[in-house]
JSON list of C-alpha atoms in Angstrom, two decimals:
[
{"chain": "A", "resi": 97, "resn": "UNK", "atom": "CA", "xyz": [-30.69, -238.81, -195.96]},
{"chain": "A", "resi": 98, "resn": "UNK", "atom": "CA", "xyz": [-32.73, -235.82, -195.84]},
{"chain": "A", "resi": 99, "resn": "UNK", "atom": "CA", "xyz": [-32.98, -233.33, -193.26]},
{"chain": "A", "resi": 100, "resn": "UNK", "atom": "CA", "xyz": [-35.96, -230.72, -191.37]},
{"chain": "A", "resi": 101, "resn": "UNK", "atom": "CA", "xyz": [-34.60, -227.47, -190.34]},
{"chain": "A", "resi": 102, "resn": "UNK", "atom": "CA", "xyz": [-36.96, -225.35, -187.86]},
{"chain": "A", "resi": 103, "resn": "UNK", "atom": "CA", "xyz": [-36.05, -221.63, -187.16]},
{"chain": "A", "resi": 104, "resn": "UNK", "atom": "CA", "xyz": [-35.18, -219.88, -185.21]},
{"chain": "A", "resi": 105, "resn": "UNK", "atom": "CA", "xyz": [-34.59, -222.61, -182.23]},
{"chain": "A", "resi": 106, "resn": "UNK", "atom": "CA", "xyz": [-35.85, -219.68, -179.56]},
{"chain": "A", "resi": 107, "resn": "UNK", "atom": "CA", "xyz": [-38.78, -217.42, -180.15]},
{"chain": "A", "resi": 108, "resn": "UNK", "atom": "CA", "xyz": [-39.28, -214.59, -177.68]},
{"chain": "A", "resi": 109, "resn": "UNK", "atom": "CA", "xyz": [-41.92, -212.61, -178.18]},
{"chain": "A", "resi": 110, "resn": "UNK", "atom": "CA", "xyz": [-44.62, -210.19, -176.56]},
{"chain": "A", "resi": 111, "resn": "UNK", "atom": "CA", "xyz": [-48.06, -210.94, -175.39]},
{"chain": "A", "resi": 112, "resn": "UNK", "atom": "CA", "xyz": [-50.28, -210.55, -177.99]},
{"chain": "A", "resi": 113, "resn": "UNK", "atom": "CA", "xyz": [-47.98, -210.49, -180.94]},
{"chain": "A", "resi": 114, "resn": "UNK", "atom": "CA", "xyz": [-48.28, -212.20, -183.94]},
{"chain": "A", "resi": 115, "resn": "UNK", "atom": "CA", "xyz": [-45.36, -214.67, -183.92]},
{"chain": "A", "resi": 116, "resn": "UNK", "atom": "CA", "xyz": [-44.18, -217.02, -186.75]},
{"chain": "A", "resi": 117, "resn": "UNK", "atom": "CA", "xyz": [-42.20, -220.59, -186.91]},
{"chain": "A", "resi": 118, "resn": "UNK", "atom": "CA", "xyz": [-40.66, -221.47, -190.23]},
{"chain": "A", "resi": 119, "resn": "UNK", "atom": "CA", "xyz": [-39.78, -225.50, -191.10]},
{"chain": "A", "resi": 120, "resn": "UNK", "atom": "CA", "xyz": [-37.98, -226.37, -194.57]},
{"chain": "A", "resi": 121, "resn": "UNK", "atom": "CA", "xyz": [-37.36, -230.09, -195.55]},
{"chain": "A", "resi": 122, "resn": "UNK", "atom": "CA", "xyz": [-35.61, -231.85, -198.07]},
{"chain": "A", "resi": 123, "resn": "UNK", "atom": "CA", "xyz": [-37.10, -235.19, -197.97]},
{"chain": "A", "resi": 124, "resn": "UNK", "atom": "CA", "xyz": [-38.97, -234.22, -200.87]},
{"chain": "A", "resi": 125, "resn": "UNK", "atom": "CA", "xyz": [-42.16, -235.61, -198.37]},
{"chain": "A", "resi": 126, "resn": "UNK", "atom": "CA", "xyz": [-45.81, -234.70, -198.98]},
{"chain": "A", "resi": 127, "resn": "UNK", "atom": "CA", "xyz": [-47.56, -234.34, -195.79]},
{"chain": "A", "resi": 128, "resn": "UNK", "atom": "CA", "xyz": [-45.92, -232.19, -193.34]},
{"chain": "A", "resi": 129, "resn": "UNK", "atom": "CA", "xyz": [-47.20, -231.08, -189.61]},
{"chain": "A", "resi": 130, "resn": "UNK", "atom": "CA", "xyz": [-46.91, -229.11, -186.45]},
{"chain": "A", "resi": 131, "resn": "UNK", "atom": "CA", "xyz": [-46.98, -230.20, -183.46]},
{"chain": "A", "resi": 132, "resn": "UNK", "atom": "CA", "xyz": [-47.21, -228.47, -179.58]},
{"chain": "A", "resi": 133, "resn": "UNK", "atom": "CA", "xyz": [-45.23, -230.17, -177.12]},
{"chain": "A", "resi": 134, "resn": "UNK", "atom": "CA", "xyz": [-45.60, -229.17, -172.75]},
{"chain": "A", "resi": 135, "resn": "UNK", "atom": "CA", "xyz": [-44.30, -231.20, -170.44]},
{"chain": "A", "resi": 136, "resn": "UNK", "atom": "CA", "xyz": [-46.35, -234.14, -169.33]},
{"chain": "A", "resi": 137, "resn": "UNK", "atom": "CA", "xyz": [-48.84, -233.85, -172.05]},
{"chain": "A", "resi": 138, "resn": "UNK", "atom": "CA", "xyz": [-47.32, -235.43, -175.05]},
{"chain": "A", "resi": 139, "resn": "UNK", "atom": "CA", "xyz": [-47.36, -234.05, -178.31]},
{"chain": "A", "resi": 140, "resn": "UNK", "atom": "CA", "xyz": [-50.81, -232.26, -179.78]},
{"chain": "A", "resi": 141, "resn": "UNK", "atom": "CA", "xyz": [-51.47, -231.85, -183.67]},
{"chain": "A", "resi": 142, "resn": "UNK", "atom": "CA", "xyz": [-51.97, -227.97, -184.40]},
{"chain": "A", "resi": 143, "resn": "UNK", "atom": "CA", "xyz": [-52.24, -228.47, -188.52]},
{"chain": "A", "resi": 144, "resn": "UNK", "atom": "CA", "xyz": [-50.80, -230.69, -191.10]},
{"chain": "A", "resi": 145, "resn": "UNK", "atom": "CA", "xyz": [-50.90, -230.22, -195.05]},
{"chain": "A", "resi": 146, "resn": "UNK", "atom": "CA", "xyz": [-50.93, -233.39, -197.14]},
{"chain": "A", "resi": 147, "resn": "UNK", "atom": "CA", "xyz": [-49.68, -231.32, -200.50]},
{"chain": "A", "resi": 148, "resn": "UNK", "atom": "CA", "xyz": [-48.74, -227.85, -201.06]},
{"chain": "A", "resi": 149, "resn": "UNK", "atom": "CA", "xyz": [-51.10, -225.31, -200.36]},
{"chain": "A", "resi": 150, "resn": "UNK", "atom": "CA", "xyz": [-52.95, -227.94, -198.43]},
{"chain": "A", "resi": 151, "resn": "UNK", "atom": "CA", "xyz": [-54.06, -227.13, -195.16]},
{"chain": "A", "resi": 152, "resn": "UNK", "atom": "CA", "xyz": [-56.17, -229.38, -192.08]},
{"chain": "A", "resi": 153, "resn": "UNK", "atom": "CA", "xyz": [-57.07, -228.97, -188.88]},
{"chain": "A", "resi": 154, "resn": "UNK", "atom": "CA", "xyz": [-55.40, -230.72, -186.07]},
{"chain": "A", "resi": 155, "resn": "UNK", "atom": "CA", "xyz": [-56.80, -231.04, -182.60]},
{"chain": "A", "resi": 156, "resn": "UNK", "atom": "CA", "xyz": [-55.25, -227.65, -181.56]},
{"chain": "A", "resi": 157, "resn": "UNK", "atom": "CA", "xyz": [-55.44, -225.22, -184.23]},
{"chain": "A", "resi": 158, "resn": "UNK", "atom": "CA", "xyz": [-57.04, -222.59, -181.83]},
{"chain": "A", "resi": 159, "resn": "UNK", "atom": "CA", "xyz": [-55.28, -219.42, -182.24]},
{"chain": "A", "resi": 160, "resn": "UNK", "atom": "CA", "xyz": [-52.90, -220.64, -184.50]},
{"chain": "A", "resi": 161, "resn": "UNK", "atom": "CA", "xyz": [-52.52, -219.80, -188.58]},
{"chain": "A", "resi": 162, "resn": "UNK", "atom": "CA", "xyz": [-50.61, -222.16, -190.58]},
{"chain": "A", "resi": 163, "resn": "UNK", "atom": "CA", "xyz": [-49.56, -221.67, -194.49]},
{"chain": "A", "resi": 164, "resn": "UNK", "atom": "CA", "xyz": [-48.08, -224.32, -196.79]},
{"chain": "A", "resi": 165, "resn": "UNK", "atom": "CA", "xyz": [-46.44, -222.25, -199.40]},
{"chain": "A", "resi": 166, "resn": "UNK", "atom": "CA", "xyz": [-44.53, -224.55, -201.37]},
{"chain": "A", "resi": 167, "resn": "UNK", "atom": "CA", "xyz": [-43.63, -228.22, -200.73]},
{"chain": "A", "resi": 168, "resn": "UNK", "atom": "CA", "xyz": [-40.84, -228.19, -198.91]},
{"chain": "A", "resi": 169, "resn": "UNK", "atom": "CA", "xyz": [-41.90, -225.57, -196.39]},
{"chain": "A", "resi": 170, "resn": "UNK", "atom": "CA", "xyz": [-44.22, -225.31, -193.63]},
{"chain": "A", "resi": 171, "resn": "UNK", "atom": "CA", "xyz": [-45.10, -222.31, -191.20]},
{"chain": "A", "resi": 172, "resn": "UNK", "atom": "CA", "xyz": [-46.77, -221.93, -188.29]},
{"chain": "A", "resi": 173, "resn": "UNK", "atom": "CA", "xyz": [-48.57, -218.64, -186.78]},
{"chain": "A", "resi": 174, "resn": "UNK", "atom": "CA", "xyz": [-49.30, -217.57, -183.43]},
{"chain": "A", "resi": 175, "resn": "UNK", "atom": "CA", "xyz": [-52.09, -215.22, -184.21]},
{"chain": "A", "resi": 176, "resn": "UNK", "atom": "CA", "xyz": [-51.64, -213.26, -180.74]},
{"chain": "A", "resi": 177, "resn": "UNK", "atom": "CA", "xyz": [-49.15, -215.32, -178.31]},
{"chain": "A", "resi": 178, "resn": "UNK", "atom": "CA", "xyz": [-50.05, -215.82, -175.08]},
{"chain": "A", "resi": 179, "resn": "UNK", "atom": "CA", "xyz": [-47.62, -217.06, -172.02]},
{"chain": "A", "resi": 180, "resn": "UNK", "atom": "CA", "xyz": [-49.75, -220.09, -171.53]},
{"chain": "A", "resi": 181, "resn": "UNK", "atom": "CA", "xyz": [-48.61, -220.82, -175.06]},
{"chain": "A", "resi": 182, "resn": "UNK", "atom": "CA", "xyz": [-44.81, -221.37, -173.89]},
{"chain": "A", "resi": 183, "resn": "UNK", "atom": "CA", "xyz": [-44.09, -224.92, -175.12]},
{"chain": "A", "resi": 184, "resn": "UNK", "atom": "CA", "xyz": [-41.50, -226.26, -177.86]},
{"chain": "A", "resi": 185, "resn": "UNK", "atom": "CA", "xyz": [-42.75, -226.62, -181.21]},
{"chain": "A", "resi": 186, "resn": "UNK", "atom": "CA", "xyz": [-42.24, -229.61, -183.16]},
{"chain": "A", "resi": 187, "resn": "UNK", "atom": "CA", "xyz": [-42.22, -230.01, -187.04]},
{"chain": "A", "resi": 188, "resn": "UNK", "atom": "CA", "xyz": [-42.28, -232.91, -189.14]},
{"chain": "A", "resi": 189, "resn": "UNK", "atom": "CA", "xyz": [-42.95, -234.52, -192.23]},
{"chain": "A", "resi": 190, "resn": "UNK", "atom": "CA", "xyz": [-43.42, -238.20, -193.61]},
{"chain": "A", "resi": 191, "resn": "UNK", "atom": "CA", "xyz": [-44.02, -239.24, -197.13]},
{"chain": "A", "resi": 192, "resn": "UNK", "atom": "CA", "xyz": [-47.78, -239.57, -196.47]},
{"chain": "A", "resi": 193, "resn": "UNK", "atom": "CA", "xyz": [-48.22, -243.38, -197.76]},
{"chain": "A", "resi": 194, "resn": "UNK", "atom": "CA", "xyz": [-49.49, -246.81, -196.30]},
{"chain": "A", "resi": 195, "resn": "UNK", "atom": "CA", "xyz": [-46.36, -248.33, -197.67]},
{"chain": "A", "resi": 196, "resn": "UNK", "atom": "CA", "xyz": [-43.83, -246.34, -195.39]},
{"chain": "A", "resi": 197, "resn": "UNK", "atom": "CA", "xyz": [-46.53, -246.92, -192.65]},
{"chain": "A", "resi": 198, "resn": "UNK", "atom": "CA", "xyz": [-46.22, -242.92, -192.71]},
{"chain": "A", "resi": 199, "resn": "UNK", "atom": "CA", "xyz": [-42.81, -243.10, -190.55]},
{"chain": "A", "resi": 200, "resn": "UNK", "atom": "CA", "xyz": [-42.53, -239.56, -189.01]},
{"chain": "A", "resi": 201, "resn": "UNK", "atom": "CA", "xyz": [-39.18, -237.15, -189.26]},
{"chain": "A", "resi": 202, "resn": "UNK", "atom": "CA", "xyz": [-38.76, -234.62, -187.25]},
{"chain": "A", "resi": 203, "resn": "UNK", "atom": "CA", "xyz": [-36.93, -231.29, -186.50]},
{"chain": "A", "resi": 204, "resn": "UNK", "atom": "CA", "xyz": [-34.71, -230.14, -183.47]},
{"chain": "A", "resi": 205, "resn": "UNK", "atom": "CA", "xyz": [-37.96, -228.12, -182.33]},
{"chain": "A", "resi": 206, "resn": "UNK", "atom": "CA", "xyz": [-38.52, -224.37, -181.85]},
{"chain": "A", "resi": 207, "resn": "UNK", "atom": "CA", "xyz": [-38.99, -222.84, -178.07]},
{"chain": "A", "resi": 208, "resn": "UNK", "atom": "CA", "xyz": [-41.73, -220.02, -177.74]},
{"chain": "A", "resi": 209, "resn": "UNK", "atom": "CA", "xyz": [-40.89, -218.10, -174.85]},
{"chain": "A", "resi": 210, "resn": "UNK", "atom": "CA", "xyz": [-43.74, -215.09, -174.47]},
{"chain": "A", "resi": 211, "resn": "UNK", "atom": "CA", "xyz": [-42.90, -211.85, -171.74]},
{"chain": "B", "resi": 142, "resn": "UNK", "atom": "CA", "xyz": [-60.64, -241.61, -182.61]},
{"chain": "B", "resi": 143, "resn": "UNK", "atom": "CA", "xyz": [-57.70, -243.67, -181.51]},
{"chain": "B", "resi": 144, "resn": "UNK", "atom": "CA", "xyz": [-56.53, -243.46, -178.26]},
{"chain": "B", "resi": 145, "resn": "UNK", "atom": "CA", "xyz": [-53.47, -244.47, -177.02]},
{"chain": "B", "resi": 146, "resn": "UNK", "atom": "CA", "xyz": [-52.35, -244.74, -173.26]},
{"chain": "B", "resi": 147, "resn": "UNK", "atom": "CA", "xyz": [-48.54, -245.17, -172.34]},
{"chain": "B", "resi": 148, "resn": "UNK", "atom": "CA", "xyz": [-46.92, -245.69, -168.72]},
{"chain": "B", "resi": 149, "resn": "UNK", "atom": "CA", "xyz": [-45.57, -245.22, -166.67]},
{"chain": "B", "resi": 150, "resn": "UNK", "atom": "CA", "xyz": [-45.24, -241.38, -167.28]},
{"chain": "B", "resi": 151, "resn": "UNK", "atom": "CA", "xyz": [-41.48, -241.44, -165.53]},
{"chain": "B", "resi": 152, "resn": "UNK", "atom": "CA", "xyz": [-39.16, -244.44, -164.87]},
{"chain": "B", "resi": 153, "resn": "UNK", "atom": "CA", "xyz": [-35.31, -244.53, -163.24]},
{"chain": "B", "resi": 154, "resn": "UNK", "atom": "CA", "xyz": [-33.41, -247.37, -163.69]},
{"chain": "B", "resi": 155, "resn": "UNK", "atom": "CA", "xyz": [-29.77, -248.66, -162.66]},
{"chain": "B", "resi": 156, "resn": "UNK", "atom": "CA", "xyz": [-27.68, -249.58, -165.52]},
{"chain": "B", "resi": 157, "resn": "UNK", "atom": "CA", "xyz": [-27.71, -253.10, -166.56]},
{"chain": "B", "resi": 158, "resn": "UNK", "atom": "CA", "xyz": [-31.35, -253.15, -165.15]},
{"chain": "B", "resi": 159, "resn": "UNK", "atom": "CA", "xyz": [-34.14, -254.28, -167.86]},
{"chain": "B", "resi": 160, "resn": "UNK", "atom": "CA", "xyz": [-36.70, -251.68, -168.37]},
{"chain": "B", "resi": 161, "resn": "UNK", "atom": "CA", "xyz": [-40.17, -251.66, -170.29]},
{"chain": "B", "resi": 162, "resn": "UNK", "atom": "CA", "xyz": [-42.57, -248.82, -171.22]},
{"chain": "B", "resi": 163, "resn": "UNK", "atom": "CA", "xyz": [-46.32, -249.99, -172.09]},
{"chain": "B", "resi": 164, "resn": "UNK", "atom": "CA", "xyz": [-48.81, -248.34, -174.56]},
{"chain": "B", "resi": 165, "resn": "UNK", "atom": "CA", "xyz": [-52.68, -248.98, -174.85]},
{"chain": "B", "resi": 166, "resn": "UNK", "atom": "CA", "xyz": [-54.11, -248.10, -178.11]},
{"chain": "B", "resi": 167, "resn": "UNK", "atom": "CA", "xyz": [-58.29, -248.67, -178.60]},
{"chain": "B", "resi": 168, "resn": "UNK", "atom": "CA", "xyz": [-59.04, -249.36, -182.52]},
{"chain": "B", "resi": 169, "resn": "UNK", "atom": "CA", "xyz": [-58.31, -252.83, -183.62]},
{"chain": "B", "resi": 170, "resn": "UNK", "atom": "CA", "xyz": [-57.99, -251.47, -186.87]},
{"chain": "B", "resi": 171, "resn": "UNK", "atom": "CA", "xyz": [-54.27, -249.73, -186.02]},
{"chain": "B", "resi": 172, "resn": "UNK", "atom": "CA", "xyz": [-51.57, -251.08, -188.36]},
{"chain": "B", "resi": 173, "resn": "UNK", "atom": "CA", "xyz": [-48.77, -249.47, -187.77]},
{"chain": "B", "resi": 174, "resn": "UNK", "atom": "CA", "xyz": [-46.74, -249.38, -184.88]},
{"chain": "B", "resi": 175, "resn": "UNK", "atom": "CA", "xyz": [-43.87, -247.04, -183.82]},
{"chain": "B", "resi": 176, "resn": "UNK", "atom": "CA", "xyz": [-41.74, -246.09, -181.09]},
{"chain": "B", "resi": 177, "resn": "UNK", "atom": "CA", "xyz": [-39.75, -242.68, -180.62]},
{"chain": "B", "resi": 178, "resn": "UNK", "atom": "CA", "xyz": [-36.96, -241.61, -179.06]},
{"chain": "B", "resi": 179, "resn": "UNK", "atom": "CA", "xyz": [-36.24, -237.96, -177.78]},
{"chain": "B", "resi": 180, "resn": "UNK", "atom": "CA", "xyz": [-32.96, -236.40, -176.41]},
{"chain": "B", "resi": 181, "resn": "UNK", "atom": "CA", "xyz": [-33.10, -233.72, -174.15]},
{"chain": "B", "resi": 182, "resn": "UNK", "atom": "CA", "xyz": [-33.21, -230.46, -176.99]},
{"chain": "B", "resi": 183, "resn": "UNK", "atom": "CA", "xyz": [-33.93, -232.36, -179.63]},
{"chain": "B", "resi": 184, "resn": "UNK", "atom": "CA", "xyz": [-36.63, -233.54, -181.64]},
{"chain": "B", "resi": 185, "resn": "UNK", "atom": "CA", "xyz": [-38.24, -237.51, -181.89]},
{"chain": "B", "resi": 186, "resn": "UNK", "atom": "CA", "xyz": [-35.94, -239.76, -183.80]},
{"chain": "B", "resi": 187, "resn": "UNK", "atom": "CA", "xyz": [-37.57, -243.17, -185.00]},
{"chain": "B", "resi": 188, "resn": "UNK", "atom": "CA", "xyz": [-36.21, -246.16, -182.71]},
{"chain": "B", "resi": 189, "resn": "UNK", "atom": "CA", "xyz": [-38.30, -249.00, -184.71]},
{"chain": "B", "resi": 190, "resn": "UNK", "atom": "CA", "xyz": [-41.40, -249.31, -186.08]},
{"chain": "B", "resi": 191, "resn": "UNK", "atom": "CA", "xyz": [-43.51, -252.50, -186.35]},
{"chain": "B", "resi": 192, "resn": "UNK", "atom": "CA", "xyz": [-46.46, -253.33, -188.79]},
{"chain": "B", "resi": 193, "resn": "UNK", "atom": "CA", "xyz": [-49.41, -255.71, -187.70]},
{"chain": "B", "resi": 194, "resn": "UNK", "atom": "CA", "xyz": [-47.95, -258.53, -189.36]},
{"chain": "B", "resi": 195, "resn": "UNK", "atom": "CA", "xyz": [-44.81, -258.39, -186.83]},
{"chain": "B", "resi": 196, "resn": "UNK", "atom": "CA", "xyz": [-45.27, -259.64, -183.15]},
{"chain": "B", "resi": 197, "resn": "UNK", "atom": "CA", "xyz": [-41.67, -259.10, -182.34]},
{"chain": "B", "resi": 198, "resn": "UNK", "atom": "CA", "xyz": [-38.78, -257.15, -183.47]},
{"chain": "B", "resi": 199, "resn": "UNK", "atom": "CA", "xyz": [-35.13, -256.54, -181.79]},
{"chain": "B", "resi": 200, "resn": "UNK", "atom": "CA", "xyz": [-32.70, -254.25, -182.34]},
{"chain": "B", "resi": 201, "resn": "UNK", "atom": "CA", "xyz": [-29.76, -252.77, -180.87]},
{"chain": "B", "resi": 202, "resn": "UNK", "atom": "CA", "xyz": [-30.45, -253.70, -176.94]},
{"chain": "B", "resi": 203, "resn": "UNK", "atom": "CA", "xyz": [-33.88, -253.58, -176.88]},
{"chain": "B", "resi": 204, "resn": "UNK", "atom": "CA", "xyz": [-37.23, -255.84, -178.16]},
{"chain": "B", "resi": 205, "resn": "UNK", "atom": "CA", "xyz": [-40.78, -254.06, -179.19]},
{"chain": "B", "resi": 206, "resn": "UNK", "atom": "CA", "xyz": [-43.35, -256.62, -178.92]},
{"chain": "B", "resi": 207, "resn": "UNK", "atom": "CA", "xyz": [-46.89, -256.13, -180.55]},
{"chain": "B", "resi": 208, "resn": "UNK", "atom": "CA", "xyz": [-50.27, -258.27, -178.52]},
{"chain": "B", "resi": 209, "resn": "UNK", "atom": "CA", "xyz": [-53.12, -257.57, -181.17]},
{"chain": "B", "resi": 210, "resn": "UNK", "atom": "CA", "xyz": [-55.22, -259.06, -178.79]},
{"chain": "B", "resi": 211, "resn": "UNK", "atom": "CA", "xyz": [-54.92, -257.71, -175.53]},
{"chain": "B", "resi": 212, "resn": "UNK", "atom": "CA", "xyz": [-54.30, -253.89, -177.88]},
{"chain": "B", "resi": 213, "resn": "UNK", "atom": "CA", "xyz": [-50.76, -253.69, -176.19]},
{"chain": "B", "resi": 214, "resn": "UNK", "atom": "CA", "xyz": [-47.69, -252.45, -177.39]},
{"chain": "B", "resi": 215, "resn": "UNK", "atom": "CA", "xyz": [-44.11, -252.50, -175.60]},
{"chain": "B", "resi": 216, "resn": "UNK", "atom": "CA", "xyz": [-40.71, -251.44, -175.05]},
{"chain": "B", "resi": 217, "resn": "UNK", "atom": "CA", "xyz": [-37.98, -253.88, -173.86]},
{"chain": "B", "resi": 218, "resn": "UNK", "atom": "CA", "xyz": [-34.90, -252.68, -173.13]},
{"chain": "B", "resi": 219, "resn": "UNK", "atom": "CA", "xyz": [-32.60, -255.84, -171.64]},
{"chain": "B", "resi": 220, "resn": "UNK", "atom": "CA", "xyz": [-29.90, -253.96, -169.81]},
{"chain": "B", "resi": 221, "resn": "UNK", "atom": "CA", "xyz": [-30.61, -250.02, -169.91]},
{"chain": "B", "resi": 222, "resn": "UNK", "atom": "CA", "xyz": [-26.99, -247.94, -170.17]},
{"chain": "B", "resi": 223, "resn": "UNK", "atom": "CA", "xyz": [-26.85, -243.97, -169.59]},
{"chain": "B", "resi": 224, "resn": "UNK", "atom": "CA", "xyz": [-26.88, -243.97, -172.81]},
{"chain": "B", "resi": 225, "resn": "UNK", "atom": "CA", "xyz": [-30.88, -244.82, -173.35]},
{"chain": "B", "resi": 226, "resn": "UNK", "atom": "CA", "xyz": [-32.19, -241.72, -171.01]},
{"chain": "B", "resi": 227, "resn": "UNK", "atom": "CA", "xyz": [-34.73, -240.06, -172.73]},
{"chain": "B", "resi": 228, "resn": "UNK", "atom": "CA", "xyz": [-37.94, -239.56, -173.59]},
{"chain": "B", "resi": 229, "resn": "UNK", "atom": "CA", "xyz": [-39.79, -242.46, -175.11]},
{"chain": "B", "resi": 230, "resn": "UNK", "atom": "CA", "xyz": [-42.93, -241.97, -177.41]},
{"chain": "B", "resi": 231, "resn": "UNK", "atom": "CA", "xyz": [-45.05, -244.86, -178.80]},
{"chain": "B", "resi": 232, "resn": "UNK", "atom": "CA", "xyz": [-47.24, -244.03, -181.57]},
{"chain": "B", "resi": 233, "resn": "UNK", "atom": "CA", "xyz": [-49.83, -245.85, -183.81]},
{"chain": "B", "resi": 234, "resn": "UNK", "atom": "CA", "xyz": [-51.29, -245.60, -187.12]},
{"chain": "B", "resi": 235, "resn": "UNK", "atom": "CA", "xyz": [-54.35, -247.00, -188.65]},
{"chain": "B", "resi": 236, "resn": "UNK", "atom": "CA", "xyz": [-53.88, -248.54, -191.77]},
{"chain": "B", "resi": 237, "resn": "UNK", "atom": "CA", "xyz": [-56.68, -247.01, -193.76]},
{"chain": "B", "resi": 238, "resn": "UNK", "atom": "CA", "xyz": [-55.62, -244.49, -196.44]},
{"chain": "B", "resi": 239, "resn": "UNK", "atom": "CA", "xyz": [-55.85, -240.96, -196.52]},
{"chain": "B", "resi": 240, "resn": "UNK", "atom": "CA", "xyz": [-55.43, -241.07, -192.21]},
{"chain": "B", "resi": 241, "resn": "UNK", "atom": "CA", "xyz": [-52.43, -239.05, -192.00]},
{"chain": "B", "resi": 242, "resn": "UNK", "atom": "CA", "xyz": [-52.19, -238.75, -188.23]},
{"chain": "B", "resi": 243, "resn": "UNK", "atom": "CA", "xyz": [-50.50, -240.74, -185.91]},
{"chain": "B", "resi": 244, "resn": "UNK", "atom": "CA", "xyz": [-52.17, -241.00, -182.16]},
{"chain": "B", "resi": 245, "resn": "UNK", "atom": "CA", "xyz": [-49.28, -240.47, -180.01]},
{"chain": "B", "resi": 246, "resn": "UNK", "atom": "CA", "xyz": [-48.84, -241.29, -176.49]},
{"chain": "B", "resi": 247, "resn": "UNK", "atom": "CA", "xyz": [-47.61, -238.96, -173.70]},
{"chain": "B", "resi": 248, "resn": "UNK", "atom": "CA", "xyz": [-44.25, -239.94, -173.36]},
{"chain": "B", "resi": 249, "resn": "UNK", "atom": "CA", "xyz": [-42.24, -242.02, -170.94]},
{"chain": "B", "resi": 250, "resn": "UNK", "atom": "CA", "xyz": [-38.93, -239.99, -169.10]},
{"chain": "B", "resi": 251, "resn": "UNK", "atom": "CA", "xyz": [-36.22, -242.92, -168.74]},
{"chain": "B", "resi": 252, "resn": "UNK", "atom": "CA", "xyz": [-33.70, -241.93, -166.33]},
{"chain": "B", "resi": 253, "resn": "UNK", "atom": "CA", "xyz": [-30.65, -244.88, -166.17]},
{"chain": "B", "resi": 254, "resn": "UNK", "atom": "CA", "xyz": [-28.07, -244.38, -163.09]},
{"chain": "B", "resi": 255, "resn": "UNK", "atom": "CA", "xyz": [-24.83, -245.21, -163.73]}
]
C-alpha cells in the first residue's frame, strides 16, 4: 500500500505571512488535491492537478497559490494568512480514472494556526 | 454542479443501537458512490464505496444502500460500538470522464455511549 505524508502537522504562522503546506505520495497517483476543512462545513476544494505541473481551480482557491512540481508532490500556499483561515488542511490523491471510480486517499491533515 | 446534502449534522447513539446517516445528491448522472470515515486527528479513510450498478453492499457491521430513484444514499450501521465514533463523509462522483472532483457532503459526528 502506498502512503500521503503532509508536513508539518501544525503550522503557526503570522498574519499576513506567506505560509506553505507540503504533501508527498507514493501511490504513484495522477491527480492530487487540497482540501480546507472547518468545523461544520465539510470539506472545500482549494486546487487539484490532474498531472504534474498541472494546476485547476477548486471552489476556494482565493488567496491561496498551489504548485505541482513533480508527480508525487503537491504544495499549497497561503499567499498572506489570515486568522479566519485557521482550519486543517487536507491532501489527497486518487489515480484519476473511471475505473477506480476515482477512490480518494488521504493524509493525516495539516493545522494552520495564524497569531 | 452536484450537490449533495447529508444529515443529520450530529448523532449519539448507545452501543448496540442501529444508526443511519442520509445523503441527497441532485444529478442523476452520479456513478460513483462513497462513504468516509474520519478519526478525531486524522484524515478520511475509505469505509466502502458503491458504483450505480450496486443497490446494496455490507461490510464489517454496517450496510450502504444506494435508491437511484428517490437520489438517496445511506449508512447502516446494525449495532454501533465505541469503536464507530467519528466523523462520517458521503461523497459522489459522476461518471463522466475527465470530472475529477468528488461533491462531498458536510459530515455526520457519530458519538456511540458505551
Amino acid at each position: 500500500g502506498g502512503i500521503i505524508t503532509q508536513t508539518p502537522k501544525f503550522l503557526i504562522g503570522q498574519e499576513g505571512q506567506k505560509l506553505t503546506l507540503k504533501c508527498q505520495q507514493n501511490f504513484n497517483h495522477d491527480t492530487m488535491y487540497w482540501y480546507r476543512q472547518d468545523s461544520g462545513k465539510g470539506l472545500r476544494l482549494i486546487y487539484y492537478s490532474i498531472t504534474e505541473n498541472d494546476l485547476q481551480k477548486g471552489d476556494l482557491s482565493e488567496g491561496y497559490d498551489a504548485s505541482r512540481e513533480k508527480k508525487s508532490s503537491f504544495s499549497l500556499t497561503v499567499t498572506s494568512a489570515q486568522k479566519n483561515e485557521m482550519a486543517v488542511f487536507l491532501c489527497a490523491s486518487s489515480m484519476g480514472d473511471n475505473l477506480s471510480g476515482n477512490t480518494l486517499y488521504f493524509g493525516e491533515g495539516s493545522r494552520l494556526i495564524v497569531v | 454542479g452536484e450537490q449533495v446534502e447529508q444529515r443529520p449534522p450530529h448523532l449519539s447513539v448507545r452501543e448496540g443501537d442501529s444508526a443511519v446517516i442520509i445523503c441527497t445528491y441532485t444529478d442523476p448522472n452520479s456513478y460513483y458512490f462513497f462513504w468516509y470515515k474520519q478519526e478525531p486527528g486524522a484524515g478520511l479513510q475509505l469505509l466502502m464505496k458503491v458504483f450505480s450498478s450496486t443497490e446494496i453492499n455490507e461490510g464489517q457491521g454496517f450496510t450502504v444502500l444506494l435508491n437511484k430513484k428517490d437520489k438517496q444514499l445511506s449508512l447502516n450501521l446494525t449495532a454501533a460500538h465505541p469503536g464507530d465514533s467519528a466523523v462520517y463523509f458521503c461523497a459522489v462522483s459522476p461518471t463522466s470522464g475527465g470530472n475529477y472532483k468528488p461533491t462531498f457532503g458536510k459530515g455526520t459526528s457519530l458519538v456511540v455511549h458505551p
